Coordinates of C-alpha atoms and ligand atoms in Angstrom, one line a residue:
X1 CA -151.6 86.1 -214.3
X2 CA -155.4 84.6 -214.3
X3 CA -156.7 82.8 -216.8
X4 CA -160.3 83.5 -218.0
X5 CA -162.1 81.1 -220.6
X6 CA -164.7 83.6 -222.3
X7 CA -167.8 82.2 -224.3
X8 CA -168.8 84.4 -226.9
X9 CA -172.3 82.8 -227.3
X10 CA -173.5 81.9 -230.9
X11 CA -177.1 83.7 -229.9
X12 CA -175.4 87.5 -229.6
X13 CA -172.7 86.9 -232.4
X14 CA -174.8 85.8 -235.4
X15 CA -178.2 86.4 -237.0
X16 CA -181.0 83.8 -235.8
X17 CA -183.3 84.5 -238.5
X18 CA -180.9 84.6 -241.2
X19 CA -179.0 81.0 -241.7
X20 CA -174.9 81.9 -241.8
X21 CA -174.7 85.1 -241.4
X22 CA -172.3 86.7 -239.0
X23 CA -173.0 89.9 -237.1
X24 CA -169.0 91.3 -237.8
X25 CA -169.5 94.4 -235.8
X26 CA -170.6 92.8 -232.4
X27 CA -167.7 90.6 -233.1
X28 CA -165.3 93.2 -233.4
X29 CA -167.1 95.1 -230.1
X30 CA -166.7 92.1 -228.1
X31 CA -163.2 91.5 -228.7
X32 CA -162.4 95.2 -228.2
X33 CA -163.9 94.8 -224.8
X34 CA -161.6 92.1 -224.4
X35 CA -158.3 93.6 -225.9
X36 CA -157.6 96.4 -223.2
X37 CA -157.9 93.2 -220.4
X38 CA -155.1 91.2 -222.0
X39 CA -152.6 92.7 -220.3
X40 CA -153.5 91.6 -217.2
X41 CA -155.2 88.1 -217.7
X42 CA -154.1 85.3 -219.9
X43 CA -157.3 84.8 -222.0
X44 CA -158.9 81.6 -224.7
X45 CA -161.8 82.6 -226.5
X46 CA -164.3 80.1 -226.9
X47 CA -167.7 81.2 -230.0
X48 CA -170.6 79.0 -230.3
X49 CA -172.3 78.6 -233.8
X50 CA -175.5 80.8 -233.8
X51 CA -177.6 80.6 -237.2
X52 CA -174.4 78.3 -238.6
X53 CA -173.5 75.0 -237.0
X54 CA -177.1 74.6 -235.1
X55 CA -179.1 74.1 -238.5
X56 CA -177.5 71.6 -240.2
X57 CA -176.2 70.1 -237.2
X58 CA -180.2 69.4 -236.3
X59 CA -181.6 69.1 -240.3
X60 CA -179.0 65.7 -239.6
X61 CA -179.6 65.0 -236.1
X62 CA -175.7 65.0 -235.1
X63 CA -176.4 65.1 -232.0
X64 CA -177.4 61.1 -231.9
X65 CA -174.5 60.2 -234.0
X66 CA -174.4 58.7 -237.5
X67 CA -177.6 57.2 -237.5
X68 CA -179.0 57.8 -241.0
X69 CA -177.6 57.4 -244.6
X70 CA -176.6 60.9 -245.1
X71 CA -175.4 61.3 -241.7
X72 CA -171.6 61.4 -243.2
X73 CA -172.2 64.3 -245.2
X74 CA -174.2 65.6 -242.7
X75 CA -170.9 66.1 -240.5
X76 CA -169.3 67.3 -243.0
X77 CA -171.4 70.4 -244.0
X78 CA -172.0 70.8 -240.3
X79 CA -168.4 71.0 -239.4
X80 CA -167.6 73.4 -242.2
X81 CA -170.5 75.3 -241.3
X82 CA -169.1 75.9 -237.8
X83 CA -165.8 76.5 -239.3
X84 CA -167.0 79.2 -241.6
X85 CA -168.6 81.1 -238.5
X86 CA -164.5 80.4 -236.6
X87 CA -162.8 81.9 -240.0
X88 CA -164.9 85.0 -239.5
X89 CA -164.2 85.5 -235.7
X90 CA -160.4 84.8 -236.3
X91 CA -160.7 87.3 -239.3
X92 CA -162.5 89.9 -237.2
X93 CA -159.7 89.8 -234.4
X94 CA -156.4 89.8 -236.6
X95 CA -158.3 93.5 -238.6
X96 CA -158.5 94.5 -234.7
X97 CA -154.7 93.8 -234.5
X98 CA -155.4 90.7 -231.7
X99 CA -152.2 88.1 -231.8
X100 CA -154.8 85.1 -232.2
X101 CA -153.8 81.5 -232.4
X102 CA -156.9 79.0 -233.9
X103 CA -157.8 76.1 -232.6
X104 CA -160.7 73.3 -234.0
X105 CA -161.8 71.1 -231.4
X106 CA -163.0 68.5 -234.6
X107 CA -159.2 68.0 -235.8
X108 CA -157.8 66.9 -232.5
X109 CA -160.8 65.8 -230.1
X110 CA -162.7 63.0 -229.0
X111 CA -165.4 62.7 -227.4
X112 CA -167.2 58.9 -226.2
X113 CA -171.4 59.4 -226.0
X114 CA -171.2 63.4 -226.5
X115 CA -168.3 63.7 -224.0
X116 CA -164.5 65.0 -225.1
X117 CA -162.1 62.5 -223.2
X118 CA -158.3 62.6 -222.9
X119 CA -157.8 65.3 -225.0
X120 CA -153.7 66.6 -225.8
X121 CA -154.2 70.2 -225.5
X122 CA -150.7 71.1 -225.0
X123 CA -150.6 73.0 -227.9
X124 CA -152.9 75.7 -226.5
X125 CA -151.5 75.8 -223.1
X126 CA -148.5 76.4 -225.8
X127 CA -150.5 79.4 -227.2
X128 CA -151.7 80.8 -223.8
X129 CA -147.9 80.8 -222.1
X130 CA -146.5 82.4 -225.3
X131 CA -149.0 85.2 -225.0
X132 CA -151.6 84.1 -228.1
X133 CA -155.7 84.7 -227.8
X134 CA -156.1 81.4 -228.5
X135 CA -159.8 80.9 -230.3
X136 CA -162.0 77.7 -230.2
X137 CA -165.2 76.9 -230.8
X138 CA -168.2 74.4 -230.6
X139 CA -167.6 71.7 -232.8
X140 CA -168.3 68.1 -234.3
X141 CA -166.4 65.9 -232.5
X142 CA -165.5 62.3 -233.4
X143 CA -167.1 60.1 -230.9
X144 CA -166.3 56.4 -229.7
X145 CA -169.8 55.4 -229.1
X146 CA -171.8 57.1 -231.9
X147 CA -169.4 58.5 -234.8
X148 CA -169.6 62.1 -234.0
X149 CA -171.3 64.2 -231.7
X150 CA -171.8 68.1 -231.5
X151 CA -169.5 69.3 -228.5
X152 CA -170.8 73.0 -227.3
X153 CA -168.4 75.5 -226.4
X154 CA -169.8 74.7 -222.8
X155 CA -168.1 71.2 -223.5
X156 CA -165.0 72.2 -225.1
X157 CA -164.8 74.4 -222.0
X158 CA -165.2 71.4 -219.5
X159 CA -162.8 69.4 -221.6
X160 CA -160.0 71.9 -221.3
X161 CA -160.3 73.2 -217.7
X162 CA -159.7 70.0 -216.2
X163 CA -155.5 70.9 -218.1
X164 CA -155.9 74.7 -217.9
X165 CA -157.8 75.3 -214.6
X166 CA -159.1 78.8 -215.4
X167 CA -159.7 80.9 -212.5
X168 CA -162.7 82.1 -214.1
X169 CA -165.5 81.1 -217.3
X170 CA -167.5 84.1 -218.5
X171 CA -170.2 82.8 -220.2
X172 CA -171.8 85.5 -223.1
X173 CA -175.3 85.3 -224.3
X174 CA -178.0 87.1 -225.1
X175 CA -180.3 87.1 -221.7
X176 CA -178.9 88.9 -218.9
X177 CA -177.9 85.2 -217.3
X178 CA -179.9 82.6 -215.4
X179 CA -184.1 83.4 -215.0
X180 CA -186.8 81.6 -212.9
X181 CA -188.2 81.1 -216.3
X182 CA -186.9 81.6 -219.8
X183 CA -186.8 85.8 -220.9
X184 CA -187.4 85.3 -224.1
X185 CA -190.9 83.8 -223.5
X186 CA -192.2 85.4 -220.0
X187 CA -191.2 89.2 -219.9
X188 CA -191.8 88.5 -215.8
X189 CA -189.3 86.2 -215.8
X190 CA -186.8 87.0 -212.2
X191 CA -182.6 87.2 -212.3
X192 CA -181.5 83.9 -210.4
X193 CA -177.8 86.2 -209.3
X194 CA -176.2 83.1 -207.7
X195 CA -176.1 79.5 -208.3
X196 CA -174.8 77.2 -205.7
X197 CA -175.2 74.0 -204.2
X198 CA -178.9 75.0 -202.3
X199 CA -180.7 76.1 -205.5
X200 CA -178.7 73.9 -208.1
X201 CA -181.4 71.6 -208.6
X202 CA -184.0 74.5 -208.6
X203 CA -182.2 75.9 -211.1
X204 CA -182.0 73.2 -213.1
X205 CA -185.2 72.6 -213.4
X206 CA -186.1 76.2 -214.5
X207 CA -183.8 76.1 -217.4
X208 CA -184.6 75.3 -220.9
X209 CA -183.8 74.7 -224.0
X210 CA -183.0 77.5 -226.7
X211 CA -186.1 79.0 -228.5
X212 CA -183.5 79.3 -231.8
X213 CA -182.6 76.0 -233.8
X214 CA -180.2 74.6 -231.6
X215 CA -178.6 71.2 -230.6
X216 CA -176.7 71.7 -227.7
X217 CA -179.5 72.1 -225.0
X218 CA -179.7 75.8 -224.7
X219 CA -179.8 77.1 -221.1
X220 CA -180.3 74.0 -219.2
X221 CA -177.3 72.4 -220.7
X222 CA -175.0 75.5 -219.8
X223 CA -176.1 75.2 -216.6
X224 CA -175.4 71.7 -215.9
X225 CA -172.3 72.0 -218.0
X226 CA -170.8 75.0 -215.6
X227 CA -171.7 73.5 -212.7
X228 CA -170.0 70.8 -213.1
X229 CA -166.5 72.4 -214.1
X230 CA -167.0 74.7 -211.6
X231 CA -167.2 71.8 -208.8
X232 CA -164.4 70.2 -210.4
X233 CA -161.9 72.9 -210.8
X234 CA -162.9 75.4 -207.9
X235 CA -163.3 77.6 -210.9
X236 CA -166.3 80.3 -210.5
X237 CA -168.3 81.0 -214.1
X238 CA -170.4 84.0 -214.6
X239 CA -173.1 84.4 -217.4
X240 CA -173.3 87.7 -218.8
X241 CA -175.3 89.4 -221.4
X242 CA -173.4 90.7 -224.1
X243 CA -175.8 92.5 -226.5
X244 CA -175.2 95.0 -223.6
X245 CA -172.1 97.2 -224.3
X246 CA -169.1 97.1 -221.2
X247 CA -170.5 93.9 -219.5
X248 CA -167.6 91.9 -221.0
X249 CA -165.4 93.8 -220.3
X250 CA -166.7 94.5 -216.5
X251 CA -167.2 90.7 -215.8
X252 CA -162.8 90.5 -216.7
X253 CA -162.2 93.0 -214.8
X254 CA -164.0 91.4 -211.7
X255 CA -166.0 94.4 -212.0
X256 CA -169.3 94.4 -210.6
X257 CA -172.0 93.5 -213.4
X258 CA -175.7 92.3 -213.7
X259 CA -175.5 88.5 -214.5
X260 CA -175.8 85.0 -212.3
X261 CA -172.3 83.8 -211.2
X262 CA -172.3 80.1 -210.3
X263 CA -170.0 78.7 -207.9
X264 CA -170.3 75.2 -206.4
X265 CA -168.0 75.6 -204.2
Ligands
LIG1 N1 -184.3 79.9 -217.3 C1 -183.7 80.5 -218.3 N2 -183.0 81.7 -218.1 C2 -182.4 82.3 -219.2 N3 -182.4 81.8 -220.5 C3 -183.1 80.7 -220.7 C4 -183.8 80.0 -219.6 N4 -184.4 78.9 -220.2 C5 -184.1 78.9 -221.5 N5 -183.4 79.9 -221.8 C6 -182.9 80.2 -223.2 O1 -181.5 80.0 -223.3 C7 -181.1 80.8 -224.4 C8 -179.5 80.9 -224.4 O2 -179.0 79.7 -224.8 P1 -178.6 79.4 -226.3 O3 -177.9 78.1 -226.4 O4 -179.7 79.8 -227.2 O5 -177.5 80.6 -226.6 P2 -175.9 80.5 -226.8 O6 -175.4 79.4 -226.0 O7 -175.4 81.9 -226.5 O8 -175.8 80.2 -228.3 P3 -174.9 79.1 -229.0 O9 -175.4 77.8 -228.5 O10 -175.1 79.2 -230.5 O11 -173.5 79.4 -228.6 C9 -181.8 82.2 -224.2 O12 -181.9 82.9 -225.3 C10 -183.1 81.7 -223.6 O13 -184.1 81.7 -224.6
LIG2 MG1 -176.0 77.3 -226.5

């Protein structure tokens, strides 16, 4: 059977005007999209944080490290924050009768200058053979260099397909994938459908950052962050919008779907 790593992106699972608060329904659509798939790919769930990690993860600047006082505490409310958003997500899928297994990237990870090294993740190739959903998500990390360091589900991702080699990352947000220029602030903005090696660095440069609080380098870090597994696993990642009902579950199913694939290869 494949394996597919899915992103359920922070920006279409949670509220980004309203600090912590969880949007349970879309969480409970999207994993019902996922559910009918399982039986015919192996599937790990990855959620980013949304309106919970990103703000106190930036009111402490985490992503430099522990560079101030309170920069201790600072991981700490940051990584319960994330974990409060995880509990939910978990919660959500065991109501919908989903055999989930959780995993935190902060209690086994590290990372050296914002980049997860060497990581044991037996246990969740454990999960994935034995027939779990295994669930991650984006995370504080402890970090070599500078203490800690917030590791996206984009990372995590990287981290864990050079062991798992997916055949496939779908990548969920809330823009229909890759633009010319960001959606959110030019309504003329074009759908870049494929990213390869001719129009990588094009690409690049017309990705930004997030217009939400957020620490993990919106777009342009996604980009650069699938890229790069995809040239080093031969794996193909496809972003897809998920405020739009069936594209999940179309994007599994090798379906076709509007979004921007991106394959190095
Ligand atoms: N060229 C671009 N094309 C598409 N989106 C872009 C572009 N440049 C910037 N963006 C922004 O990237 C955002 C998506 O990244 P963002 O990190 O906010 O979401 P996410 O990864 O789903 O959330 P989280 O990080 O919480 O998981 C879009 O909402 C958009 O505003
Ligand atoms: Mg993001």
């Amino acid at each position: 059977m494949q394996t597919v790593f899915i992103k359920i992106g922070g920006s279409a699972i949670t509220d980004i005007n309203k600090e912590s608060t969880a949007k349970k329904e879309e969480i409970k659509r999207l994993l019902n999209e996922i559910k009918p798939c399982l039986n015919k790919k192996k599937v790990l769930v990855g959620h980013g944080s949304g309106s919970f990690a990103h703000i106190p993860a930036h009111k402490y600047k985490l992503n430099l490290g522990l560079t101030e006082k309170d920069s201790l505490y600072g991981a700490s409310v940051t990584q319960s924050a994330a974990a409060k958003l995880h509990r939910i997500v978990v919660e959500c899928a065991v109501q919908e009768g989903l055999s989930t297994f959780s995993f935190s990237p902060s209690t086994t990870a590290v990372a050296e200058s914002g980049r997860i090294f060497n990581w044991d993740v037996s246990a969740i190739e454990k999960a994935l053979e034995l027939g779990f959903l295994p669930i991650t998500y984006g995370d504080v990390v402890l970090d070599k260099k500078q203490g800690v360091c917030i590791a996206s589900t984009e990372e995590v991702f990287r981290a864990l397909s050079k062991k798992i080699k997916p055949e496939k990352l779908i990548i969920g947000t809330d823009v229909d994938g890759i633009f010319d220029k960001d959606p959110k602030l030019s309504p003329d903005a074009t759908l870049i459908k494929e990213v390869n090696k001719n129009n990588i660095k094009d690409v690049l440069n017309y990705s930004g950052k997030s217009t939400k609080i957020d620490v993990t380098g919106g777009m342009k870090s996604k980009v650069s962050h699938l890229y790069e597994i995809s040239k080093e696993t031969g794996a193909v990642c496809q972003i897809v919008n998920l405020q739009k009902p069936g594209r999940l579950k179309d994007a599994i199913l090798g379906n076709e779907v509007i979004g921007t694939i991106i394959n190095a290869n």
